[in-house]
Amino acid sequence: MNPSKKSTALSAALMVVLAAAPVLPRQAAAQIPPAQPAAAPGSFADIIQRVAPAVVSIEARRPATPPTDIPQGFPELPFPFRFGAPDDGRKLPDARIAGSGFFISASGYLVTNNHVIENATKVSVRLNDGRELDARVVGRDALTDLAVLKVEGDGFAHVSFEASARPRVGDWVIAVGNPFGLGGTATSGIVSADGRDIGAAYVDYLQIDASINRGNSGGPTFDIWGRVIGVNTAIFSPSGGSVGIGFAIPADLADRITKQLIASGSITRGFIGATIQDLTPDIAESLGAQGRKGALVAEVTPGGPADKAGVKAGDAVLALNGQTLESNADLTRRVGQARPGERLRLDVLRGGRTLQLDLVAGLRPSETTPGQPSAKSEAVLGLSVRPLDPDARRRLGLQADFGGLLIERVAPGSDAADRGLRAGDVITRASGRNLSSQADLRAAVDEARQHGRQAVLLRILREGRSLFVPVTISP
């Protein structure tokens, strides 16, 4: 056949085939084809048997709270009430806090949550084989809620962090810990979500649905290979028990923090000296940055690194060291990972133009000198507090007009520490007085002292719940 005729015939045939083909809807082209599912484990028993010896139950003892009379006249308590045991001269037993932890070395280093052992006078661990050992606190970091303990001895079964890659949503997870003091309890589930922001500036949590209950704090979350992918730290629950929403500190962050705690006993973080908020779609559009993400600078600390580099209030920070930012929390975490003295480059949108500003990271003020409060905070009742700002309200999920004082630090050994107050709590009222400044809290303390009262009743907001805590006034 003539080549030209052959080509013509082929074209005609193709036209017939194409004409006969059905016209598919546009979305059909993007349809995800079904895939053969990976085989699920027939049982988790072998994995749990292998990792369980590395998991421990932790008991922390704290001084008992002495009895305190709450005077009449508080709107919240229209009757006299006494907190604590009767003051009859008997010594009150120590308060005992139960948690979980796990060995990360054969030489006796363990990881747990800071809130499990905070202000503890004695910490002991119970091993999988029934042994009980005393532990000392090597270091702790309140901002990530991580702590490292050490027990004497060697040859301990231990596990390692999977710090090279984060698990995917849908991956199997296994939690082992000490819920409700039961010890040696294993639960399983999947990673439900990643990058959850639940109010901690330096942690983007894994969300898991393996049952996490009271006492699981500080315990490990494993993948199906027995590697630690997270440290269980919190739950979301209206009832106080598991409803299938738990949160774990990712292994890459936990690995980095625990290594620094072992090396130096404390954590240093970078600081640029700026108050930031999210670059919302509405704000981005108003700045001519439609579709862009990042952080909006609300305030610059005079004389701080950002101020020296020329950063101004109203700047939109779009990238750090050439990497785009997802949110203001993303900027906070990445700056926090910088070493003090490290050079950082910000891509900033100002007046419709993109600028590159170089700055030198400083040391986060609250960690400049151990025991010192951070900038703009003031110590009252052994508490370093500052007024809530837009960033703190956003992180805590509070309304824009919500008033109160954010606790940044609790002095060790203070009555406030003994009563369980901790960084991140918000004081909303004191002696029936609404608070919006440190002066309001000082006035409430002075008023109580003038009336001969020994304590101030504080109303505390913690994780969406209110509670009342009496704090003794120092002489």
PDB file of N, CA, C and O in Angstrom, residues 269-312:
ATOM      1  N   ARG A 269      17.955  28.733  73.175  1.00  0.00           N
ATOM      2  CA  ARG A 269      17.150  28.963  71.974  1.00  0.00           C
ATOM      3  C   ARG A 269      17.473  30.324  71.371  1.00  0.00           C
ATOM      4  O   ARG A 269      17.773  31.277  72.090  1.00  0.00           O
ATOM      5  N   GLY A 270      17.351  30.364  70.052  1.00  0.00           N
ATOM      6  CA  GLY A 270      17.543  31.627  69.365  1.00  0.00           C
ATOM      7  C   GLY A 270      16.397  32.588  69.633  1.00  0.00           C
ATOM      8  O   GLY A 270      15.301  32.199  70.049  1.00  0.00           O
ATOM      9  N   PHE A 271      16.659  33.872  69.373  1.00  0.00           N
ATOM     10  CA  PHE A 271      15.708  34.938  69.716  1.00  0.00           C
ATOM     11  C   PHE A 271      15.944  36.098  68.757  1.00  0.00           C
ATOM     12  O   PHE A 271      17.095  36.456  68.483  1.00  0.00           O
ATOM     13  N   ILE A 272      14.858  36.650  68.198  1.00  0.00           N
ATOM     14  CA  ILE A 272      15.044  37.800  67.305  1.00  0.00           C
ATOM     15  C   ILE A 272      14.442  39.082  67.870  1.00  0.00           C
ATOM     16  O   ILE A 272      14.700  40.156  67.349  1.00  0.00           O
ATOM     17  N   GLY A 273      13.640  38.973  68.930  1.00  0.00           N
ATOM     18  CA  GLY A 273      13.109  40.173  69.557  1.00  0.00           C
ATOM     19  C   GLY A 273      11.968  40.804  68.792  1.00  0.00           C
ATOM     20  O   GLY A 273      12.027  41.994  68.460  1.00  0.00           O
ATOM     21  N   ALA A 274      10.928  40.034  68.516  1.00  0.00           N
ATOM     22  CA  ALA A 274       9.765  40.569  67.815  1.00  0.00           C
ATOM     23  C   ALA A 274       8.520  39.821  68.245  1.00  0.00           C
ATOM     24  O   ALA A 274       8.557  38.601  68.460  1.00  0.00           O
ATOM     25  N   THR A 275       7.422  40.548  68.402  1.00  0.00           N
ATOM     26  CA  THR A 275       6.121  39.930  68.640  1.00  0.00           C
ATOM     27  C   THR A 275       5.461  39.722  67.283  1.00  0.00           C
ATOM     28  O   THR A 275       5.360  40.658  66.489  1.00  0.00           O
ATOM     29  N   ILE A 276       5.033  38.481  67.015  1.00  0.00           N
ATOM     30  CA  ILE A 276       4.506  38.163  65.691  1.00  0.00           C
ATOM     31  C   ILE A 276       3.120  37.546  65.801  1.00  0.00           C
ATOM     32  O   ILE A 276       2.710  37.065  66.860  1.00  0.00           O
ATOM     33  N   GLN A 277       2.411  37.578  64.692  1.00  0.00           N
ATOM     34  CA  GLN A 277       1.116  36.936  64.591  1.00  0.00           C
ATOM     35  C   GLN A 277       0.996  36.304  63.216  1.00  0.00           C
ATOM     36  O   GLN A 277       1.849  36.521  62.354  1.00  0.00           O
ATOM     37  N   ASP A 278      -0.049  35.492  63.033  1.00  0.00           N
ATOM     38  CA  ASP A 278      -0.200  34.792  61.766  1.00  0.00           C
ATOM     39  C   ASP A 278      -0.471  35.758  60.619  1.00  0.00           C
ATOM     40  O   ASP A 278      -1.189  36.758  60.788  1.00  0.00           O
ATOM     41  N   LEU A 279       0.085  35.449  59.461  1.00  0.00           N
ATOM     42  CA  LEU A 279      -0.233  36.191  58.239  1.00  0.00           C
ATOM     43  C   LEU A 279      -1.467  35.533  57.640  1.00  0.00           C
ATOM     44  O   LEU A 279      -1.378  34.614  56.832  1.00  0.00           O
ATOM     45  N   THR A 280      -2.641  35.991  58.084  1.00  0.00           N
ATOM     46  CA  THR A 280      -3.896  35.389  57.632  1.00  0.00           C
ATOM     47  C   THR A 280      -4.155  35.753  56.175  1.00  0.00           C
ATOM     48  O   THR A 280      -3.570  36.716  55.648  1.00  0.00           O
ATOM     49  N   PRO A 281      -5.045  35.010  55.491  1.00  0.00           N
ATOM     50  CA  PRO A 281      -5.356  35.345  54.094  1.00  0.00           C
ATOM     51  C   PRO A 281      -5.815  36.793  53.919  1.00  0.00           C
ATOM     52  O   PRO A 281      -5.440  37.459  52.945  1.00  0.00           O
ATOM     53  N   ASP A 282      -6.623  37.296  54.872  1.00  0.00           N
ATOM     54  CA  ASP A 282      -7.109  38.676  54.764  1.00  0.00           C
ATOM     55  C   ASP A 282      -5.962  39.673  54.891  1.00  0.00           C
ATOM     56  O   ASP A 282      -5.885  40.657  54.138  1.00  0.00           O
ATOM     57  N   ILE A 283      -5.069  39.425  55.852  1.00  0.00           N
ATOM     58  CA  ILE A 283      -3.932  40.334  56.025  1.00  0.00           C
ATOM     59  C   ILE A 283      -3.016  40.255  54.809  1.00  0.00           C
ATOM     60  O   ILE A 283      -2.526  41.276  54.314  1.00  0.00           O
ATOM     61  N   ALA A 284      -2.777  39.031  54.320  1.00  0.00           N
ATOM     62  CA  ALA A 284      -1.906  38.859  53.158  1.00  0.00           C
ATOM     63  C   ALA A 284      -2.460  39.619  51.953  1.00  0.00           C
ATOM     64  O   ALA A 284      -1.716  40.288  51.226  1.00  0.00           O
ATOM     65  N   GLU A 285      -3.759  39.536  51.749  1.00  0.00           N
ATOM     66  CA  GLU A 285      -4.362  40.235  50.613  1.00  0.00           C
ATOM     67  C   GLU A 285      -4.222  41.744  50.763  1.00  0.00           C
ATOM     68  O   GLU A 285      -3.943  42.465  49.796  1.00  0.00           O
ATOM     69  N   SER A 286      -4.398  42.240  51.996  1.00  0.00           N
ATOM     70  CA  SER A 286      -4.285  43.683  52.219  1.00  0.00           C
ATOM     71  C   SER A 286      -2.869  44.194  51.980  1.00  0.00           C
ATOM     72  O   SER A 286      -2.660  45.378  51.700  1.00  0.00           O
ATOM     73  N   LEU A 287      -1.880  43.284  52.088  1.00  0.00           N
ATOM     74  CA  LEU A 287      -0.483  43.667  51.871  1.00  0.00           C
ATOM     75  C   LEU A 287      -0.018  43.373  50.446  1.00  0.00           C
ATOM     76  O   LEU A 287       1.158  43.569  50.132  1.00  0.00           O
ATOM     77  N   GLY A 288      -0.946  42.874  49.614  1.00  0.00           N
ATOM     78  CA  GLY A 288      -0.562  42.525  48.248  1.00  0.00           C
ATOM     79  C   GLY A 288       0.208  41.228  48.159  1.00  0.00           C
ATOM     80  O   GLY A 288       1.025  41.033  47.258  1.00  0.00           O
ATOM     81  N   ALA A 289      -0.042  40.338  49.102  1.00  0.00           N
ATOM     82  CA  ALA A 289       0.673  39.054  49.132  1.00  0.00           C
ATOM     83  C   ALA A 289      -0.329  37.904  49.101  1.00  0.00           C
ATOM     84  O   ALA A 289      -0.237  36.957  49.867  1.00  0.00           O
ATOM     85  N   GLN A 290      -1.305  37.990  48.204  1.00  0.00           N
ATOM     86  CA  GLN A 290      -2.335  36.972  48.124  1.00  0.00           C
ATOM     87  C   GLN A 290      -1.722  35.579  47.998  1.00  0.00           C
ATOM     88  O   GLN A 290      -0.800  35.363  47.224  1.00  0.00           O
ATOM     89  N   GLY A 291      -2.268  34.656  48.801  1.00  0.00           N
ATOM     90  CA  GLY A 291      -1.813  33.278  48.727  1.00  0.00           C
ATOM     91  C   GLY A 291      -0.516  33.000  49.451  1.00  0.00           C
ATOM     92  O   GLY A 291      -0.059  31.854  49.475  1.00  0.00           O
ATOM     93  N   ARG A 292       0.112  34.021  50.030  1.00  0.00           N
ATOM     94  CA  ARG A 292       1.380  33.817  50.732  1.00  0.00           C
ATOM     95  C   ARG A 292       1.107  33.507  52.207  1.00  0.00           C
ATOM     96  O   ARG A 292       0.128  33.955  52.793  1.00  0.00           O
ATOM     97  N   LYS A 293       2.018  32.752  52.813  1.00  0.00           N
ATOM     98  CA  LYS A 293       1.944  32.437  54.236  1.00  0.00           C
ATOM     99  C   LYS A 293       3.185  32.981  54.932  1.00  0.00           C
ATOM    100  O   LYS A 293       4.183  33.295  54.290  1.00  0.00           O
ATOM    101  N   GLY A 294       3.095  33.048  56.250  1.00  0.00           N
ATOM    102  CA  GLY A 294       4.238  33.548  56.995  1.00  0.00           C
ATOM    103  C   GLY A 294       3.808  34.162  58.306  1.00  0.00           C
ATOM    104  O   GLY A 294       2.832  33.735  58.920  1.00  0.00           O
ATOM    105  N   ALA A 295       4.529  35.200  58.735  1.00  0.00           N
ATOM    106  CA  ALA A 295       4.275  35.843  60.017  1.00  0.00           C
ATOM    107  C   ALA A 295       4.248  37.354  59.836  1.00  0.00           C
ATOM    108  O   ALA A 295       5.016  37.910  59.046  1.00  0.00           O
ATOM    109  N   LEU A 296       3.351  38.000  60.556  1.00  0.00           N
ATOM    110  CA  LEU A 296       3.264  39.455  60.546  1.00  0.00           C
ATOM    111  C   LEU A 296       3.904  39.996  61.809  1.00  0.00           C
ATOM    112  O   LEU A 296       3.582  39.541  62.919  1.00  0.00           O
ATOM    113  N   VAL A 297       4.812  40.941  61.674  1.00  0.00           N
ATOM    114  CA  VAL A 297       5.481  41.542  62.837  1.00  0.00           C
ATOM    115  C   VAL A 297       4.551  42.576  63.456  1.00  0.00           C
ATOM    116  O   VAL A 297       4.201  43.568  62.818  1.00  0.00           O
ATOM    117  N   ALA A 298       4.139  42.326  64.713  1.00  0.00           N
ATOM    118  CA  ALA A 298       3.252  43.252  65.410  1.00  0.00           C
ATOM    119  C   ALA A 298       4.028  44.275  66.223  1.00  0.00           C
ATOM    120  O   ALA A 298       3.587  45.408  66.396  1.00  0.00           O
ATOM    121  N   GLU A 299       5.203  43.864  66.731  1.00  0.00           N
ATOM    122  CA  GLU A 299       5.993  44.756  67.584  1.00  0.00           C
ATOM    123  C   GLU A 299       7.443  44.307  67.539  1.00  0.00           C
ATOM    124  O   GLU A 299       7.729  43.106  67.442  1.00  0.00           O
ATOM    125  N   VAL A 300       8.355  45.253  67.602  1.00  0.00           N
ATOM    126  CA  VAL A 300       9.785  44.954  67.599  1.00  0.00           C
ATOM    127  C   VAL A 300      10.376  45.429  68.921  1.00  0.00           C
ATOM    128  O   VAL A 300      10.145  46.569  69.348  1.00  0.00           O
ATOM    129  N   THR A 301      11.132  44.545  69.571  1.00  0.00           N
ATOM    130  CA  THR A 301      11.766  44.901  70.836  1.00  0.00           C
ATOM    131  C   THR A 301      12.913  45.884  70.586  1.00  0.00           C
ATOM    132  O   THR A 301      13.840  45.565  69.834  1.00  0.00           O
ATOM    133  N   PRO A 302      12.846  47.076  71.182  1.00  0.00           N
ATOM    134  CA  PRO A 302      13.929  48.047  70.963  1.00  0.00           C
ATOM    135  C   PRO A 302      15.285  47.483  71.350  1.00  0.00           C
ATOM    136  O   PRO A 302      15.448  46.903  72.422  1.00  0.00           O
ATOM    137  N   GLY A 303      16.254  47.629  70.452  1.00  0.00           N
ATOM    138  CA  GLY A 303      17.601  47.167  70.715  1.00  0.00           C
ATOM    139  C   GLY A 303      17.815  45.687  70.506  1.00  0.00           C
ATOM    140  O   GLY A 303      18.937  45.196  70.667  1.00  0.00           O
ATOM    141  N   GLY A 304      16.756  44.950  70.140  1.00  0.00           N
ATOM    142  CA  GLY A 304      16.882  43.517  69.918  1.00  0.00           C
ATOM    143  C   GLY A 304      17.454  43.221  68.541  1.00  0.00           C
ATOM    144  O   GLY A 304      17.641  44.119  67.710  1.00  0.00           O
ATOM    145  N   PRO A 305      17.719  41.941  68.258  1.00  0.00           N
ATOM    146  CA  PRO A 305      18.300  41.563  66.959  1.00  0.00           C
ATOM    147  C   PRO A 305      17.475  42.033  65.765  1.00  0.00           C
ATOM    148  O   PRO A 305      18.038  42.512  64.781  1.00  0.00           O
ATOM    149  N   ALA A 306      16.149  41.899  65.838  1.00  0.00           N
ATOM    150  CA  ALA A 306      15.311  42.317  64.719  1.00  0.00           C
ATOM    151  C   ALA A 306      15.376  43.827  64.515  1.00  0.00           C
ATOM    152  O   ALA A 306      15.439  44.320  63.382  1.00  0.00           O
ATOM    153  N   ASP A 307      15.362  44.565  65.634  1.00  0.00           N
ATOM    154  CA  ASP A 307      15.442  46.020  65.555  1.00  0.00           C
ATOM    155  C   ASP A 307      16.765  46.453  64.920  1.00  0.00           C
ATOM    156  O   ASP A 307      16.795  47.323  64.049  1.00  0.00           O
ATOM    157  N   LYS A 308      17.851  45.833  65.320  1.00  0.00           N
ATOM    158  CA  LYS A 308      19.159  46.178  64.771  1.00  0.00           C
ATOM    159  C   LYS A 308      19.259  45.847  63.279  1.00  0.00           C
ATOM    160  O   LYS A 308      20.000  46.501  62.545  1.00  0.00           O
ATOM    161  N   ALA A 309      18.503  44.823  62.846  1.00  0.00           N
ATOM    162  CA  ALA A 309      18.547  44.425  61.441  1.00  0.00           C
ATOM    163  C   ALA A 309      17.610  45.244  60.563  1.00  0.00           C
ATOM    164  O   ALA A 309      17.612  45.078  59.339  1.00  0.00           O
ATOM    165  N   GLY A 310      16.788  46.108  61.185  1.00  0.00           N
ATOM    166  CA  GLY A 310      15.898  46.953  60.404  1.00  0.00           C
ATOM    167  C   GLY A 310      14.498  46.422  60.229  1.00  0.00           C
ATOM    168  O   GLY A 310      13.724  46.947  59.419  1.00  0.00           O
ATOM    169  N   VAL A 311      14.114  45.385  60.966  1.00  0.00           N
ATOM    170  CA  VAL A 311      12.748  44.864  60.902  1.00  0.00           C
ATOM    171  C   VAL A 311      11.811  45.876  61.553  1.00  0.00           C
ATOM    172  O   VAL A 311      12.137  46.474  62.581  1.00  0.00           O
ATOM    173  N   LYS A 312      10.631  46.067  60.942  1.00  0.00           N
ATOM    174  CA  LYS A 312       9.682  47.061  61.446  1.00  0.00           C
ATOM    175  C   LYS A 312       8.315  46.423  61.662  1.00  0.00           C
ATOM    176  O   LYS A 312       7.954  45.435  61.006  1.00  0.00           O
TER     177      LYS A 312
END
